[in-house]
PDB file of C-alpha atoms in Angstrom:
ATOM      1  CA  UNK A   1       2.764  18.174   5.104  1.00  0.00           C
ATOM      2  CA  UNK A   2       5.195  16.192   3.313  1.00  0.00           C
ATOM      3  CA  UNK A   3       6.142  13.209   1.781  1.00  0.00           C
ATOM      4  CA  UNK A   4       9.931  11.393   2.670  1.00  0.00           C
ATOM      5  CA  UNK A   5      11.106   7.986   2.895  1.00  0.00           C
ATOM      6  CA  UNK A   6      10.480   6.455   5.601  1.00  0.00           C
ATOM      7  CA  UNK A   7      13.540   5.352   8.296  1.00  0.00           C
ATOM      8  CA  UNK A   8      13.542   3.098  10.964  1.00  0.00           C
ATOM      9  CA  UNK A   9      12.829   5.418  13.849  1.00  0.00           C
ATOM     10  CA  UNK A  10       9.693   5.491  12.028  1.00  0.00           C
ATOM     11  CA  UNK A  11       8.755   1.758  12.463  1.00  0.00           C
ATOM     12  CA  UNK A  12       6.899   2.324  15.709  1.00  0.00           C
ATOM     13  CA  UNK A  13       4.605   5.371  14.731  1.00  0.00           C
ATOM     14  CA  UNK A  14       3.778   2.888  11.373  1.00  0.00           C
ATOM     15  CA  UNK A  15       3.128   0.500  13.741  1.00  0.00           C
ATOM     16  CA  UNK A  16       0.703   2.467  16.087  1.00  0.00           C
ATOM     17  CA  UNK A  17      -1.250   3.707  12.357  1.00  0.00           C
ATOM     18  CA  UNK A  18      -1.524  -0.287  11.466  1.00  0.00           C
ATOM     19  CA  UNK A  19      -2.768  -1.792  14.964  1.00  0.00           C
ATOM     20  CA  UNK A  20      -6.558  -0.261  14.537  1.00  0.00           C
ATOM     21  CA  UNK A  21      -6.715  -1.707  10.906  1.00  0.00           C
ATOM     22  CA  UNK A  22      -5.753  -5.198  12.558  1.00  0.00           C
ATOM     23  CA  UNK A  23      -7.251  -4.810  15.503  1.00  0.00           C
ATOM     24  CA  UNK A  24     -10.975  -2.819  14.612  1.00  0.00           C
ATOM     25  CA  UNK A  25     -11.627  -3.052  10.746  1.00  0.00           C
ATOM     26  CA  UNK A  26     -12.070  -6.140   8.834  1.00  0.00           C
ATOM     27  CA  UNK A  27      -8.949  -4.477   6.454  1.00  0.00           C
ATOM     28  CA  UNK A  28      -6.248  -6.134   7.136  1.00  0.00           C
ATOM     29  CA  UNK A  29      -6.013  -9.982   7.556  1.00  0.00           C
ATOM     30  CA  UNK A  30      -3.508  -9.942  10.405  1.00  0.00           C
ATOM     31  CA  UNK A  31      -4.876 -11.376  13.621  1.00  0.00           C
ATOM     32  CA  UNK A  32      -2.613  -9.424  15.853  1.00  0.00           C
ATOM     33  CA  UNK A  33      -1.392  -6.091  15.178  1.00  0.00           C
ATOM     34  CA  UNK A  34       3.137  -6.173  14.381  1.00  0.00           C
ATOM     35  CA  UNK A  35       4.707  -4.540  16.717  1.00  0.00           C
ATOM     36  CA  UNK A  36       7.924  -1.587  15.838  1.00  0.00           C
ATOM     37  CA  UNK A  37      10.795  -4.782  15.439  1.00  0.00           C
ATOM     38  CA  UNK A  38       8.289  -6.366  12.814  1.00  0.00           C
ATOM     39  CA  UNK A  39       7.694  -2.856  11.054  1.00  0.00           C
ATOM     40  CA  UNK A  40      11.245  -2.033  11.024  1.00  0.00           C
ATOM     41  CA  UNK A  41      11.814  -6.129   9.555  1.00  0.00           C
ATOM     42  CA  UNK A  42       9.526  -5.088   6.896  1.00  0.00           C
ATOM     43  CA  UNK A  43      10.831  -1.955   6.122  1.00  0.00           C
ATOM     44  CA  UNK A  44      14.303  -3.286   5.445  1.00  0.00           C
ATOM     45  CA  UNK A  45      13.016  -6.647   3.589  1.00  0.00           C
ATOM     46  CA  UNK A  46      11.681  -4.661   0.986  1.00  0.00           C
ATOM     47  CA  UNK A  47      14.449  -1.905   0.857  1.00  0.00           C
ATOM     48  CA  UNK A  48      16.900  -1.562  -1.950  1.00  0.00           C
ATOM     49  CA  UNK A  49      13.306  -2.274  -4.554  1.00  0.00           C
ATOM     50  CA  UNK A  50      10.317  -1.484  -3.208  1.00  0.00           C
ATOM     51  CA  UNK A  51       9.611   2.064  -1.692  1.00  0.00           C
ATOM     52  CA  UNK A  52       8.281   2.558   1.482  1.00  0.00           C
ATOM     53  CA  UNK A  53       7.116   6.301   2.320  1.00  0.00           C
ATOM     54  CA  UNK A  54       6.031   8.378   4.900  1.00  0.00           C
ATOM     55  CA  UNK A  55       3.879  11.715   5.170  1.00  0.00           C
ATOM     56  CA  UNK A  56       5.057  13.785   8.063  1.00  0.00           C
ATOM     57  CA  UNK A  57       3.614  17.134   9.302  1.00  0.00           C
ATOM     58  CA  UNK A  58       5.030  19.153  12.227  1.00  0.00           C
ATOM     59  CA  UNK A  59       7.539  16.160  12.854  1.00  0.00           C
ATOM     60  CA  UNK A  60       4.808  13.706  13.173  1.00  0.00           C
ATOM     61  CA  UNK A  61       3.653  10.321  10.681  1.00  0.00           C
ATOM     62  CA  UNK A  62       0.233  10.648   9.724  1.00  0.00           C
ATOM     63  CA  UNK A  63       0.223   7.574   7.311  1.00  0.00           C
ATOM     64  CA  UNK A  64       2.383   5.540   5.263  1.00  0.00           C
ATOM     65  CA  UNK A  65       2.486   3.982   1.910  1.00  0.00           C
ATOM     66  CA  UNK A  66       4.394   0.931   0.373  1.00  0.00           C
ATOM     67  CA  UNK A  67       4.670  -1.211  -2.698  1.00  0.00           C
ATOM     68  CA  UNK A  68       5.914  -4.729  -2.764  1.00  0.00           C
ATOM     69  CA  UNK A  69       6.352  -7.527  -4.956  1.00  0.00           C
ATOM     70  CA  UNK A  70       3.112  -8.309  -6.519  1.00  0.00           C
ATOM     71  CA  UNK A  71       4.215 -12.248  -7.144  1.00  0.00           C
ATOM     72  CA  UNK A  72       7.187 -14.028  -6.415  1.00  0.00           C
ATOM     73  CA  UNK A  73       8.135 -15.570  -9.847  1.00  0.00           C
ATOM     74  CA  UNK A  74      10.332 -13.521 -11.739  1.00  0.00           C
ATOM     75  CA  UNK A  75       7.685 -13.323 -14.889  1.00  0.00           C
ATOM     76  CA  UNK A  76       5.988 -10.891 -12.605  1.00  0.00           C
ATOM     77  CA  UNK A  77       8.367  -8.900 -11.515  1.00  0.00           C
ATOM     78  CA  UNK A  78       7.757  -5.585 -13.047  1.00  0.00           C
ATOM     79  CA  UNK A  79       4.044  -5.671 -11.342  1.00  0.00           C
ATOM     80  CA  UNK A  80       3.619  -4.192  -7.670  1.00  0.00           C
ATOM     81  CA  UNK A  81       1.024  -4.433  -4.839  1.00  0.00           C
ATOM     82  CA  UNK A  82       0.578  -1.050  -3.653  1.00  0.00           C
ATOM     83  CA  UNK A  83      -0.581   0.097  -0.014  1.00  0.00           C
ATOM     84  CA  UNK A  84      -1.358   3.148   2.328  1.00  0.00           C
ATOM     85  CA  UNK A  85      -2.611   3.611   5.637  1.00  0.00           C
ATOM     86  CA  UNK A  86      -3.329   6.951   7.320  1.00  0.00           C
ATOM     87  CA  UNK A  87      -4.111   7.746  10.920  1.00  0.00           C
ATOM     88  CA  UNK A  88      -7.125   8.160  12.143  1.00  0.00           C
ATOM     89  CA  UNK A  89      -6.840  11.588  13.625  1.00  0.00           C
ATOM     90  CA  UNK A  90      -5.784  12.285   9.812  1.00  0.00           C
ATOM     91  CA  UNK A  91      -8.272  10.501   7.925  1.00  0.00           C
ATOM     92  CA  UNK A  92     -10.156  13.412   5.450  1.00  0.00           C
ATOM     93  CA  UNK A  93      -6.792  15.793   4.949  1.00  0.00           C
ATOM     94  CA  UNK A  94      -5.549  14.393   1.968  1.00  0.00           C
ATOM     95  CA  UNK A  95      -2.692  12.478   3.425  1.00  0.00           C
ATOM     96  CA  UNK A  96      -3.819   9.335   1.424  1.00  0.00           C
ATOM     97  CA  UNK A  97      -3.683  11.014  -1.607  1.00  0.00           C
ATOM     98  CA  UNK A  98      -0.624  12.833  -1.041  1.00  0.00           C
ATOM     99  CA  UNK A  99       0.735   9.388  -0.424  1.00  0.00           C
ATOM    100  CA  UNK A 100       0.067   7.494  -3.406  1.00  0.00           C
ATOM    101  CA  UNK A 101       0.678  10.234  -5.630  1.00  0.00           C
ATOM    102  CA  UNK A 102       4.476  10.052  -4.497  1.00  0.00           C
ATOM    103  CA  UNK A 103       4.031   6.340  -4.577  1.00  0.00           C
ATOM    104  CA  UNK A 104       2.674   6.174  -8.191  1.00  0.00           C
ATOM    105  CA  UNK A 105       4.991   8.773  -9.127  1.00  0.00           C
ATOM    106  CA  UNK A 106       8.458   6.669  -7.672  1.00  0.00           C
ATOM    107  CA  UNK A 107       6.884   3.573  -9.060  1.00  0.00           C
ATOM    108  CA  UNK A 108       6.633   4.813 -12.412  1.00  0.00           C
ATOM    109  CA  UNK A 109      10.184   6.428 -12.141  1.00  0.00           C
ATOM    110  CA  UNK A 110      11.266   3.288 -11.210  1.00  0.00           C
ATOM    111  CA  UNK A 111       9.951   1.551 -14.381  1.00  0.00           C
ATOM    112  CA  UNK A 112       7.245  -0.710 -13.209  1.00  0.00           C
ATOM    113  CA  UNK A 113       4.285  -1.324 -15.194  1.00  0.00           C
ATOM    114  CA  UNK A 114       1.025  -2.236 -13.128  1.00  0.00           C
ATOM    115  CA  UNK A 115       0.431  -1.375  -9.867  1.00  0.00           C
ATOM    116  CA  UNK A 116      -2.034  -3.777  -8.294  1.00  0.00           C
ATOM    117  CA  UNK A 117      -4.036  -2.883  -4.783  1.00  0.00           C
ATOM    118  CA  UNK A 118      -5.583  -5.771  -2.852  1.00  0.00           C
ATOM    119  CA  UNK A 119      -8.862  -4.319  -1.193  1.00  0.00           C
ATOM    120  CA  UNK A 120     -10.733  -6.266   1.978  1.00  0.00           C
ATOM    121  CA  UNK A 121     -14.569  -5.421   0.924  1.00  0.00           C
ATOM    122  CA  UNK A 122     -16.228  -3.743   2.039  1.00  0.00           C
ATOM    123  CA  UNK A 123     -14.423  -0.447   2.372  1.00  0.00           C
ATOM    124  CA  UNK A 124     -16.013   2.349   0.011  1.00  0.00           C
ATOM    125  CA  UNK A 125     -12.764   4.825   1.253  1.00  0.00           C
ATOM    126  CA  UNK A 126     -10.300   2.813  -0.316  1.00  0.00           C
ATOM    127  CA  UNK A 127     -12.377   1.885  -3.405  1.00  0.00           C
ATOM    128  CA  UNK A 128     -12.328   5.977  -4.447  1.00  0.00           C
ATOM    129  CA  UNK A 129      -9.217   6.395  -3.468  1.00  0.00           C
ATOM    130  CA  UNK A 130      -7.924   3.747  -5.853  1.00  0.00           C
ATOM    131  CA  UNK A 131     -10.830   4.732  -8.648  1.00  0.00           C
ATOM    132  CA  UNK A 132      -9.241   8.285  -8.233  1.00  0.00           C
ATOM    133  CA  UNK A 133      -5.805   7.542  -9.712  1.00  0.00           C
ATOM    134  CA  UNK A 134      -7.257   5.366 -12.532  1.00  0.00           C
ATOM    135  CA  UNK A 135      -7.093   2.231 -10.792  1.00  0.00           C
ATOM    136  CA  UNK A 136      -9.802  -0.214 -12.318  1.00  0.00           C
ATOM    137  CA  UNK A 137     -11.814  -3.036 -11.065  1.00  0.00           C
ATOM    138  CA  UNK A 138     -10.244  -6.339 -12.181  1.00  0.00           C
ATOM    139  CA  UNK A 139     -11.275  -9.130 -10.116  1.00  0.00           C
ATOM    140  CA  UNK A 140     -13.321 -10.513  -6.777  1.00  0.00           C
ATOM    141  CA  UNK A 141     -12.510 -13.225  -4.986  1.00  0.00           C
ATOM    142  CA  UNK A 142     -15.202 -14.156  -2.781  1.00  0.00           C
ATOM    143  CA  UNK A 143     -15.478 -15.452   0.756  1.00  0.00           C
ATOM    144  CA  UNK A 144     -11.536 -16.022   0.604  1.00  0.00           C
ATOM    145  CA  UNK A 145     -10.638 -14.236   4.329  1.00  0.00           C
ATOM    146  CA  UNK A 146     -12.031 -14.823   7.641  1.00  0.00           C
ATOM    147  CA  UNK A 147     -12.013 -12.271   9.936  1.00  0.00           C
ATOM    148  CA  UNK A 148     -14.310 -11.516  13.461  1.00  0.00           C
ATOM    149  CA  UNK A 149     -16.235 -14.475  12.546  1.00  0.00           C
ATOM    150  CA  UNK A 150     -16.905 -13.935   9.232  1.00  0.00           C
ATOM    151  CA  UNK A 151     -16.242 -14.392   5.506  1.00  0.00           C
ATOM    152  CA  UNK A 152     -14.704 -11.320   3.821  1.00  0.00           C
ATOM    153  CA  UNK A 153     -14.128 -10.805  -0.054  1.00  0.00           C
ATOM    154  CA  UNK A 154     -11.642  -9.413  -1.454  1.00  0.00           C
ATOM    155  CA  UNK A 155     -11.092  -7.111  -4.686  1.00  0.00           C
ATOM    156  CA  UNK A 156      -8.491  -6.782  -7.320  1.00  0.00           C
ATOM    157  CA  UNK A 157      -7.841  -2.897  -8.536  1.00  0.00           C
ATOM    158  CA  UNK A 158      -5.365  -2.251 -11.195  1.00  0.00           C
ATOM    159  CA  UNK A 159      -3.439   0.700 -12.439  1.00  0.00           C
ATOM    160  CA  UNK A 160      -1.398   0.636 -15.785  1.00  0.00           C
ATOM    161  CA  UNK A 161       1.698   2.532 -14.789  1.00  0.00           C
ATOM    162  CA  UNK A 162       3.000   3.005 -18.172  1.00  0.00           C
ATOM    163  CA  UNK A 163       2.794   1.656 -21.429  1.00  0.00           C
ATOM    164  CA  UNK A 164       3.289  -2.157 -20.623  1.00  0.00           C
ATOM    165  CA  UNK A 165       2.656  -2.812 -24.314  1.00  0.00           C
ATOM    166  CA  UNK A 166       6.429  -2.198 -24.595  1.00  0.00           C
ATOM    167  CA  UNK A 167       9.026  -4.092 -24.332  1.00  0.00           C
ATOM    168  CA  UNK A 168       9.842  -3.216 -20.160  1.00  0.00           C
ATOM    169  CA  UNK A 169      13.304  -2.750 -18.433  1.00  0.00           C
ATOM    170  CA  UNK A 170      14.390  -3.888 -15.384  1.00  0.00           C
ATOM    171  CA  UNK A 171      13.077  -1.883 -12.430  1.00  0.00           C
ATOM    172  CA  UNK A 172      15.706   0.568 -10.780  1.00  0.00           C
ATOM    173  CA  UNK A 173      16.330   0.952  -7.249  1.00  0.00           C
ATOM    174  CA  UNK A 174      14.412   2.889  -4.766  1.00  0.00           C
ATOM    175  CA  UNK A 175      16.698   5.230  -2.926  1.00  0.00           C
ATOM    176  CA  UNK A 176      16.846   7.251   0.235  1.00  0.00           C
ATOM    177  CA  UNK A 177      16.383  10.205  -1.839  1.00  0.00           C
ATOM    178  CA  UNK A 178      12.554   8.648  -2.592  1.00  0.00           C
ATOM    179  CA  UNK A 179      13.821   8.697  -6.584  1.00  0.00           C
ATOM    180  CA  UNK A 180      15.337   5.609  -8.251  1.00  0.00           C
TER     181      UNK A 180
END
């Protein structure tokens, strides 16, 4: 298994991986699941800054990962929301945490300082993965989605990507090489 970049051709196979957290699992808050044009729209909206990967085994996607602007005023722009969905027929073989270790990896290399994950409660799989890179418990806000006829909290995880007590630079690039 391994871990590129991921291309357009990939936006349908990231949207096949997405539709069950839409359509069965109080995860997402998207009513209907995006179909391969409104993967591929995402994909390139966030291009240039924000990295959007792939793990691939035997020439197949068995989950993605992206981060994306955490808040759109330019104060926070060195903070990211981070992401990663796997496939169910892959859930339990590491690909999540082969994932975000990229993804933490490129982020830091790219010189942001917090990575922040937005977490639909409950969902005890994504809570350890998050707790397992060091990401910390920061906030709740309850009752704020509605899903399947029902409120839904939501939690705040954060991960200190590097020493933010510094003065920061300005964040680099992502490139097709998955470095910035």
């Amino acid at each position: 298994m391994h871990v590129r970049p991921a291309l357009p051709a990939d936006a349908a196979r990231v949207a096949a991986i997405y539709a069950p957290y839409v359509t069965h699992r109080g995860v997402s808050f998207e009513e209907a699941p995006p179909d391969a044009a409104e993967m591929a729209a995402r994909m390139a909206k966030l291009n240039g800054l924000f990295p959007w990967l792939v793990a691939e085994q035997d020439a197949e996607v068995l989950g993605y990962a992206y981060a994306g602007s955490f808040r759109a005023r330019a104060a926070y722009r060195f903070a990211v929301e981070t992401t990663v969905y796997v496939a169910e027929e892959a859930h339990r073989r590491g690909v999540g945490r082969l994932l975000y270790r990229h993804l933490l990896a490129t982020l830091r290399a790219q010189g942001f300082t917090q990575a922040i994950a937005i977490i639909a409660l409950p969902n005890h799989a994504s809570v350890r993965l998050h707790e397992s890179f060091g990401f910390e418990a920061v906030g709740l806000n309850r009752r704020v989605g509605w899903k399947d006829g029902h409120w839904v909290d939501v939690g705040i995880w954060q991960l200190e990507l590097c020493d933010s007590g510094a003065a920061p630079t300005e964040p680099q690039p992502f490139s097709a090489t998955g470095t910035p």
